[in-house]
Tab-separated table of C-alpha atoms and ligand atoms in Angstrom:
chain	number	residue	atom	x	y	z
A	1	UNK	CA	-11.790	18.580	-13.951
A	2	UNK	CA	-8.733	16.920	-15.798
A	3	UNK	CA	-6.711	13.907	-13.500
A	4	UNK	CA	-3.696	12.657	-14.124
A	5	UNK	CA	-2.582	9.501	-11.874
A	6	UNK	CA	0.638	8.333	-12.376
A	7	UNK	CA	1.365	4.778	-11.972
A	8	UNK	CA	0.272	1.253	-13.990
A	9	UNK	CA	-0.719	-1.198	-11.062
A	10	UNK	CA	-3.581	-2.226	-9.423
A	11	UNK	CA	-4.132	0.482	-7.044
A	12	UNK	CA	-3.501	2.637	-9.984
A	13	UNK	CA	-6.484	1.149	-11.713
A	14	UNK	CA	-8.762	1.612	-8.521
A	15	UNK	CA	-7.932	5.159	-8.291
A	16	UNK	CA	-8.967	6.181	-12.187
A	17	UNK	CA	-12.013	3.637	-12.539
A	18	UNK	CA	-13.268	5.466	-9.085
A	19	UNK	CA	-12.291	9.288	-10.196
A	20	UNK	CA	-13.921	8.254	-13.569
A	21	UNK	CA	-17.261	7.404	-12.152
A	22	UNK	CA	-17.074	11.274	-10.480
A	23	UNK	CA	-19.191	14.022	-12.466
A	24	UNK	CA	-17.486	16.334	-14.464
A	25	UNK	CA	-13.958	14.096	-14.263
A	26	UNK	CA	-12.038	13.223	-16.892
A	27	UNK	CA	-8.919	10.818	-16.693
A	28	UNK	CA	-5.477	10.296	-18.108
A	29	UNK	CA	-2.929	7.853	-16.825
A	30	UNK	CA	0.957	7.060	-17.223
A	31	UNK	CA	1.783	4.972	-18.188
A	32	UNK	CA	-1.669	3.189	-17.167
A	33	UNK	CA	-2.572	-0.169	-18.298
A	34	UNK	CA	-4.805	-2.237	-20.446
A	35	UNK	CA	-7.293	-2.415	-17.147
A	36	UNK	CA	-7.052	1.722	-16.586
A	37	UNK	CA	-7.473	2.207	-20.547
A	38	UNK	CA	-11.007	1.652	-19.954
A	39	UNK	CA	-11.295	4.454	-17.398
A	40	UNK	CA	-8.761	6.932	-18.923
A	41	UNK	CA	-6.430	8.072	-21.548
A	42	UNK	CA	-3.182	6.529	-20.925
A	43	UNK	CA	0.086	7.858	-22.090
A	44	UNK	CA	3.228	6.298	-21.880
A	45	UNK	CA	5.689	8.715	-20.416
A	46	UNK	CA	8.532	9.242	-23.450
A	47	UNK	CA	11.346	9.042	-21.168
A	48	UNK	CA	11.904	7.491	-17.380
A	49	UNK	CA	11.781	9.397	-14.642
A	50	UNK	CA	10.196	11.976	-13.433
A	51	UNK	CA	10.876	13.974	-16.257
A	52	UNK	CA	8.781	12.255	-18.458
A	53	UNK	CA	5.875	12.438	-16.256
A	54	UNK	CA	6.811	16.177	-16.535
A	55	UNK	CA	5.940	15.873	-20.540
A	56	UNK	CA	3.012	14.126	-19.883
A	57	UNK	CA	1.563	16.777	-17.566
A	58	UNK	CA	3.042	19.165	-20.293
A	59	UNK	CA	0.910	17.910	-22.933
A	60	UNK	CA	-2.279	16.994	-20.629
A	61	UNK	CA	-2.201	20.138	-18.414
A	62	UNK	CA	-4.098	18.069	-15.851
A	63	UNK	CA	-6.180	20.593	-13.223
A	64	UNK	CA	-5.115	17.658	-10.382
A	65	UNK	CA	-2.131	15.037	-10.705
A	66	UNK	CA	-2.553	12.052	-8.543
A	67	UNK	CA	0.452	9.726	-7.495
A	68	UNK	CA	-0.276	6.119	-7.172
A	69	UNK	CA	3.202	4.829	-6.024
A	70	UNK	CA	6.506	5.650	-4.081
A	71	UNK	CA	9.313	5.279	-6.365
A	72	UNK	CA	8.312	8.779	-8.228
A	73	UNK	CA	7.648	10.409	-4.735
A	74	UNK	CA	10.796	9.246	-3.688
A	75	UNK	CA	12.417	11.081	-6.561
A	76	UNK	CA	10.983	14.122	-6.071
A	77	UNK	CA	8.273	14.480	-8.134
A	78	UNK	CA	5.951	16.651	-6.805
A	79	UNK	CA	8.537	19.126	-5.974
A	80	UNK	CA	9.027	19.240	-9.542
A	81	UNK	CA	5.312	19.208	-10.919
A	82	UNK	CA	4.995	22.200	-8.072
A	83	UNK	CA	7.963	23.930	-9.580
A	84	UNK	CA	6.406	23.997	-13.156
A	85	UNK	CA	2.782	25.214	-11.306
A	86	UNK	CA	1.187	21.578	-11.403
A	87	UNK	CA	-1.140	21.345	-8.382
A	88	UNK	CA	-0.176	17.407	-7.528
A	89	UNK	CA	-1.216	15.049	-4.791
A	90	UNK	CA	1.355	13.462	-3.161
A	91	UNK	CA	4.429	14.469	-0.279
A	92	UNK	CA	7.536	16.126	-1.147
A	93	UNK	CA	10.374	14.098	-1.496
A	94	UNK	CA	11.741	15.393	2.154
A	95	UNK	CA	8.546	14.202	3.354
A	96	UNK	CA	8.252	11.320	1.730
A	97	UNK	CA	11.407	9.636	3.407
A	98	UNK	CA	8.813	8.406	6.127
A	99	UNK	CA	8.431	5.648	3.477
A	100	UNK	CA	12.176	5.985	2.339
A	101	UNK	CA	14.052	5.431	5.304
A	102	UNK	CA	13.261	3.313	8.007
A	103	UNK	CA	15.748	4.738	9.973
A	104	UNK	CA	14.617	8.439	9.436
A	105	UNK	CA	10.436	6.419	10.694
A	106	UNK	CA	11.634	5.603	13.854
A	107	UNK	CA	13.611	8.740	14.415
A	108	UNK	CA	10.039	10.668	13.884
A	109	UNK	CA	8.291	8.074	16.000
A	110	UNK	CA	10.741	8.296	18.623
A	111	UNK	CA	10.766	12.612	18.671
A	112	UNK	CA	7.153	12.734	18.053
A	113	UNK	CA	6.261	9.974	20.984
A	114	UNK	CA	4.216	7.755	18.593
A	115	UNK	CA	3.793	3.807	19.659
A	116	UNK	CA	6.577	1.360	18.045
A	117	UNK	CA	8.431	-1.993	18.072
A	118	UNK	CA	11.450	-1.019	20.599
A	119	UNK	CA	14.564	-0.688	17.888
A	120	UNK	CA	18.577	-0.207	17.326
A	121	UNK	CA	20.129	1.542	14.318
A	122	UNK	CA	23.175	-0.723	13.388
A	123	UNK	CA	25.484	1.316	10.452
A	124	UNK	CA	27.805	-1.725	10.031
A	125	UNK	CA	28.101	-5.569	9.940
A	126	UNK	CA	30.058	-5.499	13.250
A	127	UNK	CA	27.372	-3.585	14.944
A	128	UNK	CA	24.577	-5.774	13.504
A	129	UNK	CA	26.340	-8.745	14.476
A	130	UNK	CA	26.622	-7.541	17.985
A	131	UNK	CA	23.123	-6.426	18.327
A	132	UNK	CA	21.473	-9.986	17.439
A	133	UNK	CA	23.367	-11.330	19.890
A	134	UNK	CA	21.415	-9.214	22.740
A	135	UNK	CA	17.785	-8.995	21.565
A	136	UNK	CA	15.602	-12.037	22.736
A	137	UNK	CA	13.924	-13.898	19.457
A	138	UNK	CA	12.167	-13.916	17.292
A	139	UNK	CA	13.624	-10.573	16.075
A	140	UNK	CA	12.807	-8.428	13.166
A	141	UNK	CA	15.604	-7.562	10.684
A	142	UNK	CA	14.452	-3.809	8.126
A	143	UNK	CA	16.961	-2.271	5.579
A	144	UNK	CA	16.937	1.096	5.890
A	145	UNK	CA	16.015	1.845	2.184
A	146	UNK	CA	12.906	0.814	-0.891
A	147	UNK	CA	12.890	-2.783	-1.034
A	148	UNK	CA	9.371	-3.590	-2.600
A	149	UNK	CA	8.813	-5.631	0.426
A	150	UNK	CA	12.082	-8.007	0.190
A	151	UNK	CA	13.570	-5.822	3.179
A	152	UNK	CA	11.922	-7.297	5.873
A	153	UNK	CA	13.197	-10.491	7.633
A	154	UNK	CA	11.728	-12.002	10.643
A	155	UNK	CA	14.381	-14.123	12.638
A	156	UNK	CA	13.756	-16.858	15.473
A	157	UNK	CA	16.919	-17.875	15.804
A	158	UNK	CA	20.649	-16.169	15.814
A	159	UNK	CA	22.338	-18.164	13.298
A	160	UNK	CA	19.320	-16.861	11.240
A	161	UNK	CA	19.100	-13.610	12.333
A	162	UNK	CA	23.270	-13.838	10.941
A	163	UNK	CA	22.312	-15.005	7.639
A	164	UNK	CA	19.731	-12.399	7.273
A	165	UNK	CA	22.317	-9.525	8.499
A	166	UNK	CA	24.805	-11.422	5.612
A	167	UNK	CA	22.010	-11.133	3.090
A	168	UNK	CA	20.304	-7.971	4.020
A	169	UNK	CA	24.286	-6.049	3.868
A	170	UNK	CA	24.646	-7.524	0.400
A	171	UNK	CA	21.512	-6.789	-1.297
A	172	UNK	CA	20.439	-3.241	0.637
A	173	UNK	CA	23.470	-1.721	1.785
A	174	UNK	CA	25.113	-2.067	5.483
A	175	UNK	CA	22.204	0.370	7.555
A	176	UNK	CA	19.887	-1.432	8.982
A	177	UNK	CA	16.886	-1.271	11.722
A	178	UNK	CA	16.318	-4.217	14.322
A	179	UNK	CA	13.787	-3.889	16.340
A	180	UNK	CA	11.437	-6.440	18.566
A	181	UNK	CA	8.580	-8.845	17.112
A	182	UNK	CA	5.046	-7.454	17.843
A	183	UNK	CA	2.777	-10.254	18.629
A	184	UNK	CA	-0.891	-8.950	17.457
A	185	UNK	CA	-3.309	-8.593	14.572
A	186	UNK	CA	-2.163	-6.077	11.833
A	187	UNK	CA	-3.962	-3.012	10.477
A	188	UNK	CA	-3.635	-0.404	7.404
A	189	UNK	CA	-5.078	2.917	8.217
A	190	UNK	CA	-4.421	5.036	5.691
A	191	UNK	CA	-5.203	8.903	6.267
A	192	UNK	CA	-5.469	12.221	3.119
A	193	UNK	CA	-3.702	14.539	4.621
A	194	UNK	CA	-3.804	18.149	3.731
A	195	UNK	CA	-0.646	19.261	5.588
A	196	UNK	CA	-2.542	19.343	8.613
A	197	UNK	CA	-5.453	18.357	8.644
A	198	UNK	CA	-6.666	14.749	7.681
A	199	UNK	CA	-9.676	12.444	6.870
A	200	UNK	CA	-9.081	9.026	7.989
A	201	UNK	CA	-10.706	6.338	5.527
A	202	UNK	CA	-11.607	2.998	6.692
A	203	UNK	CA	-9.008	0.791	8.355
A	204	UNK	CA	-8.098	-2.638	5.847
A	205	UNK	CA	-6.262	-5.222	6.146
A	206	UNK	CA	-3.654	-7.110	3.421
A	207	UNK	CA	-2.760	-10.558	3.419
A	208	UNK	CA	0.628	-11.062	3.110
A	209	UNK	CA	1.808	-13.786	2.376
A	210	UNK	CA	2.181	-16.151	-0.727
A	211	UNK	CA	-0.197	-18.761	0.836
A	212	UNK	CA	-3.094	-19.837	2.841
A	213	UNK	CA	-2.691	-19.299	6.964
A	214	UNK	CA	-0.250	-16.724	6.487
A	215	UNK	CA	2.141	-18.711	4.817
A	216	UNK	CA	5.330	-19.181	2.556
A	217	UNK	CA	7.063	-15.965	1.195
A	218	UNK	CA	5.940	-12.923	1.704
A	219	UNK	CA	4.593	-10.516	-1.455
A	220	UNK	CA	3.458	-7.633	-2.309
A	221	UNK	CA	0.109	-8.397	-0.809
A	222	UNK	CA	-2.272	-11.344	-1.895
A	223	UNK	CA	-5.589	-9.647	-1.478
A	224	UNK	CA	-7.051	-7.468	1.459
A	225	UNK	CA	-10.337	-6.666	2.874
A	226	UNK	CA	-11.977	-3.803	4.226
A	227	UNK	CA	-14.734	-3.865	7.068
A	228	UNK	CA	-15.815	-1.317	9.659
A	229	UNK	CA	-15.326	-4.011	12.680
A	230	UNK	CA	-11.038	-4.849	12.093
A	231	UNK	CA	-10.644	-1.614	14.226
A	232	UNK	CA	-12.861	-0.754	17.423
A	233	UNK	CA	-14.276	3.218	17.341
A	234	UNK	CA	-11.517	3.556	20.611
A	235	UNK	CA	-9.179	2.027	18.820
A	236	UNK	CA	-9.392	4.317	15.924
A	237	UNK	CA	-9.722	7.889	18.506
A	238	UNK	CA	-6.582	5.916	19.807
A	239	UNK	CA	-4.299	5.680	16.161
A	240	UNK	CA	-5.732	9.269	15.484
A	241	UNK	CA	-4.483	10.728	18.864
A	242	UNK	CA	-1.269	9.172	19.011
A	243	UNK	CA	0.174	8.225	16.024
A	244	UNK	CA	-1.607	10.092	12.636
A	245	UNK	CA	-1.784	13.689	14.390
A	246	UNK	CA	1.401	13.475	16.385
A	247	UNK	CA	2.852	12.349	12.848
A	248	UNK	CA	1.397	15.189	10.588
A	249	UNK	CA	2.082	18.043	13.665
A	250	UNK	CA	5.926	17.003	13.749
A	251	UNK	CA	6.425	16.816	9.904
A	252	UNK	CA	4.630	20.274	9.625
A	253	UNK	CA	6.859	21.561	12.471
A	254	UNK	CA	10.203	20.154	10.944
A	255	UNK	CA	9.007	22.279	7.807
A	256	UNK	CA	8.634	18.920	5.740
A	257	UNK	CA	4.526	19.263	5.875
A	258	UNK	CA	2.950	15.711	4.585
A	259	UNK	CA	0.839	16.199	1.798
A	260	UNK	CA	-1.259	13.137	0.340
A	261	UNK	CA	-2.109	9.747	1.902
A	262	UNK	CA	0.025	8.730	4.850
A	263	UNK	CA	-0.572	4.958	5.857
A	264	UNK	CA	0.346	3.439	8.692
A	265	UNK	CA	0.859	-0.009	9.125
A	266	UNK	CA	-0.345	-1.326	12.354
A	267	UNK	CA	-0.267	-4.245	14.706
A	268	UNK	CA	-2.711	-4.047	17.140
A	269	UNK	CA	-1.214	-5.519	20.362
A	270	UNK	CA	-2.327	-5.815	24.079
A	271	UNK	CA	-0.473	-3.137	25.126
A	272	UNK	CA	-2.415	-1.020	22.576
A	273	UNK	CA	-1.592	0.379	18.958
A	274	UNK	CA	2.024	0.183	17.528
A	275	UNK	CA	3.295	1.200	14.068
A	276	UNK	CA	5.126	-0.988	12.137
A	277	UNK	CA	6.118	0.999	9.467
A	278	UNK	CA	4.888	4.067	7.501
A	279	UNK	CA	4.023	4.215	3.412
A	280	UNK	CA	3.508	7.890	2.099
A	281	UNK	CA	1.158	6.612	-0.185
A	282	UNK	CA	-2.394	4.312	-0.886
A	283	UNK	CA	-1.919	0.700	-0.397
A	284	UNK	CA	-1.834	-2.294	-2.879
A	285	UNK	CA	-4.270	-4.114	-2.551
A	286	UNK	CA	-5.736	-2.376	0.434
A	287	UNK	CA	-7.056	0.589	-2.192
A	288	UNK	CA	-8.387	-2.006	-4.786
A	289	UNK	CA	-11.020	-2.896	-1.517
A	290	UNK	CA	-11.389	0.787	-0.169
A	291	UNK	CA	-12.467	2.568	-3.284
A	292	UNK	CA	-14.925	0.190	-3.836
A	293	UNK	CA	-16.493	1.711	-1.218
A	294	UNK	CA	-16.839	5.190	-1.742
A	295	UNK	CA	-19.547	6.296	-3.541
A	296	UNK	CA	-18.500	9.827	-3.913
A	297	UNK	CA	-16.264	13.172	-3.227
A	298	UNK	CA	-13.108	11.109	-4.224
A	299	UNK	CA	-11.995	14.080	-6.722
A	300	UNK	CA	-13.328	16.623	-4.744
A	301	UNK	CA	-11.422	15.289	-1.373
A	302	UNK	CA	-8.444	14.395	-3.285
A	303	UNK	CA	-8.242	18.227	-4.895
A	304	UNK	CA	-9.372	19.818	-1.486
A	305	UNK	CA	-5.935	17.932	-0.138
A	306	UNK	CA	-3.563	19.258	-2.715
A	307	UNK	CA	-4.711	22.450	-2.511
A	308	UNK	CA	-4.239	22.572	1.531
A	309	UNK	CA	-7.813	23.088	2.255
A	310	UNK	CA	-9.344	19.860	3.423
A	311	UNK	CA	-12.122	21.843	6.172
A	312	UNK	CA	-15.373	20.222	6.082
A	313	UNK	CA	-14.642	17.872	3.039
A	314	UNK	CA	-16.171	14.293	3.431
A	315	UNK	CA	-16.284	11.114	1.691
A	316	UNK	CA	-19.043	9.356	0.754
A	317	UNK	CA	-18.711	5.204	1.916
A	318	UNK	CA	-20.901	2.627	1.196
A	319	UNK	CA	-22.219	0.548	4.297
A	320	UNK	CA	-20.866	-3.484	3.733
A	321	UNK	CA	-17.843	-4.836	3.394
A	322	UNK	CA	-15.668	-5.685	0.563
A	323	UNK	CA	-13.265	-7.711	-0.662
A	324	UNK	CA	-9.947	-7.893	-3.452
A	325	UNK	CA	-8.569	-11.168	-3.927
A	326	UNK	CA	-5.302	-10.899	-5.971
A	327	UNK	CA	-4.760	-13.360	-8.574
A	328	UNK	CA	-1.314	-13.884	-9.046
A	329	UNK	CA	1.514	-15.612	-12.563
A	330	UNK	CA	3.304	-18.504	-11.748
A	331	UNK	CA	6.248	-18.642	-10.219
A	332	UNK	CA	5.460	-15.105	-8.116
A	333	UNK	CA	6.827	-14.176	-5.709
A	334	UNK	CA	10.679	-15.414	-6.544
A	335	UNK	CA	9.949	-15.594	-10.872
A	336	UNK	CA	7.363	-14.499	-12.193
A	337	UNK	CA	6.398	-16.459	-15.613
A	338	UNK	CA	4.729	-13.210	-18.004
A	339	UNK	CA	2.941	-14.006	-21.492
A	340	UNK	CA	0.227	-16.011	-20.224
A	341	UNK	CA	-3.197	-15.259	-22.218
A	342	UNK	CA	-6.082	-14.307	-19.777
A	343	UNK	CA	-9.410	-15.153	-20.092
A	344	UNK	CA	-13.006	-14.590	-18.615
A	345	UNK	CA	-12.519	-10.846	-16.811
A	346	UNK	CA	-15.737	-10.475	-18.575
A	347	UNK	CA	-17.236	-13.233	-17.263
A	348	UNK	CA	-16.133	-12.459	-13.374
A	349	UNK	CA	-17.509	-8.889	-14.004
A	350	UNK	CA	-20.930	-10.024	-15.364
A	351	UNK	CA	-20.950	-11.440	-12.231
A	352	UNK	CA	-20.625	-7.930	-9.897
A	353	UNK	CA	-17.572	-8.495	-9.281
A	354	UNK	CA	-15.002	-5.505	-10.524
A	355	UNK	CA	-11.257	-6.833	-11.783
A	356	UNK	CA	-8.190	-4.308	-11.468
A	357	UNK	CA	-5.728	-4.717	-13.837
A	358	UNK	CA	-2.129	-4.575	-12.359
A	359	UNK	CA	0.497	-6.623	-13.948
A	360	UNK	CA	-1.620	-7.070	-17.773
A	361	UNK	CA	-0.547	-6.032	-21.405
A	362	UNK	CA	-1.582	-6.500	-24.284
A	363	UNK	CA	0.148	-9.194	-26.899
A	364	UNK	CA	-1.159	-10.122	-30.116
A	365	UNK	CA	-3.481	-12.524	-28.838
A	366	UNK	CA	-5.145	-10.912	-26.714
A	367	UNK	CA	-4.653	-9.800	-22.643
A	368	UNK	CA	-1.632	-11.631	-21.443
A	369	UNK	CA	-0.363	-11.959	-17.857
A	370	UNK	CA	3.092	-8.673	-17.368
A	371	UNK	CA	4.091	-9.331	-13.761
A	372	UNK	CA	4.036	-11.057	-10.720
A	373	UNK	CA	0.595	-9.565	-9.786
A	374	UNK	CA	-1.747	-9.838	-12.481
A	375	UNK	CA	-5.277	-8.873	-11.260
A	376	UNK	CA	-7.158	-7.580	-8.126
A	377	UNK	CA	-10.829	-8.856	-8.384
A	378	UNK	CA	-13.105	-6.886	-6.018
A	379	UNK	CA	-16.603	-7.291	-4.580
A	380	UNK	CA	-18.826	-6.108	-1.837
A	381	UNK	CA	-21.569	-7.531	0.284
A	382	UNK	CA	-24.305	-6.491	2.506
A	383	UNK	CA	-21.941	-8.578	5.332
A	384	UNK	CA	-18.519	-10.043	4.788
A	385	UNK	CA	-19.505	-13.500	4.289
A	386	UNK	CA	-21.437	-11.840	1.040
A	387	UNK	CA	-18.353	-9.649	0.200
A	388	UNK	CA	-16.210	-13.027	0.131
A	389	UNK	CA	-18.364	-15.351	-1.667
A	390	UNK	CA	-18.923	-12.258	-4.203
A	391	UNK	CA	-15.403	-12.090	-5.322
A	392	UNK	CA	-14.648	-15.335	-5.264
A	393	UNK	CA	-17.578	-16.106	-7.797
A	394	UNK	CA	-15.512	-13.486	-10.017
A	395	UNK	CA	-12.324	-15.013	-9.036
A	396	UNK	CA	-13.665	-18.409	-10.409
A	397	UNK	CA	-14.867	-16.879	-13.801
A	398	UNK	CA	-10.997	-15.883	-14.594
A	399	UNK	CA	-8.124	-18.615	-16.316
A	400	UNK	CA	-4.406	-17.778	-16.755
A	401	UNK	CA	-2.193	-20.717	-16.632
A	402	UNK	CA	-0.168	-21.039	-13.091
A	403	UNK	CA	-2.693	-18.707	-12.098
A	404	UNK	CA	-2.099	-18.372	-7.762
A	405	UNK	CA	-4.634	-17.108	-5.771
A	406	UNK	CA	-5.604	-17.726	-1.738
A	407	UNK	CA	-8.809	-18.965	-1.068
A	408	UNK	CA	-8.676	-17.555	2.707
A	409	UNK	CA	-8.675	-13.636	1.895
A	410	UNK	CA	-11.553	-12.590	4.577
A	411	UNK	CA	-11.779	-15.227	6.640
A	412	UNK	CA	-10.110	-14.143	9.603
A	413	UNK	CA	-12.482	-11.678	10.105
A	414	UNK	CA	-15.253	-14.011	9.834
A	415	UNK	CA	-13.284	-15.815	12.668
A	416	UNK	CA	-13.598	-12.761	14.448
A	417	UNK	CA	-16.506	-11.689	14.567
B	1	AMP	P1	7.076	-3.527	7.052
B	1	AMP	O1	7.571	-3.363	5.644
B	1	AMP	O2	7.894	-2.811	8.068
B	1	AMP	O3	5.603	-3.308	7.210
B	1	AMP	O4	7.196	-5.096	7.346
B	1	AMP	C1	6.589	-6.062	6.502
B	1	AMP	C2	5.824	-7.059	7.316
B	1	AMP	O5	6.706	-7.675	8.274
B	1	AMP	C3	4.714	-6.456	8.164
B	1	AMP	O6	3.523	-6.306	7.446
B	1	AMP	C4	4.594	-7.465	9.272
B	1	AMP	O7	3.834	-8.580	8.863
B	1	AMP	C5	6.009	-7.901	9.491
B	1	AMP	N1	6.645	-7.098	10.555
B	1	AMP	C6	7.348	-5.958	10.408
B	1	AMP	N2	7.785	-5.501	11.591
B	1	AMP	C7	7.337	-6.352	12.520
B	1	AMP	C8	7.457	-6.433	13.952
B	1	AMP	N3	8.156	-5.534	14.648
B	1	AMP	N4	6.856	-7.459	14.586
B	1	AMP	C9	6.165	-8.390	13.881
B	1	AMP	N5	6.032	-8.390	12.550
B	1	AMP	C10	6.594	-7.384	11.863
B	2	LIG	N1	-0.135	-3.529	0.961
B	2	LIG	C1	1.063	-3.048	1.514
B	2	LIG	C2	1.623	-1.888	0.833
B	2	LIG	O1	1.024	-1.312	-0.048
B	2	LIG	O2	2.724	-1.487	1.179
């Protein structure tokens, strides 16, 4: 069977060095990176868009296309690849406003009864401005649109909840979504959905932000970690009962069906389960840690999906936890510095660990650092204590200069448990 994944980043790595260790697969990516080269044949699309994806598939007449991340979703691309007979993993761009729109989220939370932060639509500056002054703090502050994570402002104060509002309108337009701070531990449970039916895989969780203890700036995610214990077996019957089914029956009933991986992003509160927002696609770095863990039916699952027929398809996990610890250029999150030479990825996989490529390229020295996040090194363990130590020892193997990195990725579970 012939994949193509589109996308170039980390989780895009994950996806083709897993499908490439499946019998009979054979990989192509776009654009794909110096990381995925290794796993695939990458082409770089000859135009943006999702017409040159279009080309690609053209020339590669892939059996499956995979997409790694939203912004291609977003624009319709599977509707297109379907029009021109591809058979493509991934929502329709009517389904994929879940991740889209914030505002269109909560309407399908709200119609489809699923657990949430209590919220107000404001369309204007006047209206926002009125609204922060009657919600208790800290509040939380969402654009409605695709922010890349920079939509998102947590306010414990009003005159800060006004500068956000000030900023927010600037930057993202005037729509926006404020809704009540969840006090709890957060959750990614990502689902492949068929149109109706699913297969839940196991529930990760990211670190956001830039530093140690959950602080500084928040990114595109430091690292993450993936365990059986961060969600309780009732827990999980819980997140399947009221939010992933009650989510896939209303988007099949408002004729928008959700094909691909739906994630939801949880907190996990006293009161029970509440989502904080909805992706319509596989994590970063969450999928760097999960795919390490299946040992098979990854491109058997993922074609079952896209062809509607996911009935008594399974995936194959290995027991133990594992671990991705992001390594990150200087200057990330606000400016990235690019063009720093890496070294040792050979080295840090010598040890057992595995590195995913996300933000590399190649100069004429050698591997050189392309973006704010520049590798995802990944490790398991018989416990997570093993799992932590075992990516860290790769983490240590690796040089770029300015190279950030936490050293806490894990922990809190060992705190937990
Ligand atoms: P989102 O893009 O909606 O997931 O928000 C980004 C991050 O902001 C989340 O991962 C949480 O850490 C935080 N966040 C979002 N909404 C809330 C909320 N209602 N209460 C507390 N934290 C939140
Ligand atoms: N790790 C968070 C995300 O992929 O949106």
């Amino acid at each position: 069977m012939k994949i193509l994944v589109i996308g170039g980043g980390g989780r895009e790595h994950a996806i083709a060095w897993r499908l490439a260790r499946e019998p009979g697969v054979t990989v192509w990516a776009s654009p794909g990176n110096p990381g995925i080269a290794r796993s695939a044949t990458c082409l770089a699309p000859p135009r943006p868009g999702v017409d040159g994806y279009l080309q690609v598939a053209e020339s590669v007449q892939p059996d499956l296309t995979v997409v790694g991340p939203e912004a291609p979703l977003v624009a319709g691309i599977t509707d297109a690849f379907q029009g021109r007979g591809f058979r493509v993993l991934g929502p329709e761009r009517k389904a994929a406003q879940l991740e889209a729109s914030k505002i269109f989220a909560k309407q399908v939370m709200a119609e489809a009864a699923i657990p949430t932060a209590a919220y107000r639509v404001t369309q204007t500056f006047d209206q926002a401005m009125e609204c922060i002054r009657e919600f208790s703090y800290p509040l939380v502050l969402k654009a409605d649109g695709l922010a890349a994570g920079k939509g998102v402002v947590i306010a414990h104060d009003q005159p800060e909840a006004e500068r956000a509002v000030r900023a927010l309108h600037s930057a993202l337009g005037p729509r926006i979504v404020i809704e009540e701070f969840l006090h709890g531990e957060e959750a990614s449970f990502i689902v492949l959905s068929d149109g109706a039916k699913v297969i839940p895989l196991e529930a990760s969780q990211d670190h956001k932000t830039i530093r140690e203890n959950d602080e500084g700036p928040n990114t595109g995610g430091m690292g993450a970690y993936c365990d059986g214990r961060i969600l309780t077996p009732a827990q999980t019957a819980e997140i399947l009962d009221r939010v992933i089914h009650p989510a896939i029956h209303y988007m099949s009933a408002r004729g928008t069906p959700f094909t691909g991986f739906l994630y939801a992003g949880l907190m996990v509160t006293p009161q029970g389960v509440k989502v904080l927002e909805f992706n319509v696609r596989l994590g970063d770095p969450e999928t760097q840690s999960l795919l390490h863990r299946i040992q098979g039916g990854f491109a058997n699952a993922l074609y079952a999906a896209a062809s509607g027929n996911l009935a008594g398809v399974d995936l194959d996990w290995k027991t133990g936890p594992s671990v991705c610890v992001v390594l990150a250029s200087a200057g990330y999150p606000e400016q990235p510095r690019i063009g720093d030479p890496i070294s040792g990825i050979q080295e840090a996989e010598d040890s057992g660990a595995v590195v995913f490529h996300a933000g590399t390229r190649l100069g004429p020295a050698g591997l050189e650092t392309s973006g704010g996040r520049v590798l995802g090194v990944t490790a398991s363990g018989g416990d997570l204590r093993q799992a932590i130590d075992n990516a860290y020892r790769g983490v240590s193997a690796i040089h770029f200069e300015g190279m950030q990195f936490r050293k806490d990725i894990g922990r809190k579970g060992l705190k937990r448990w």
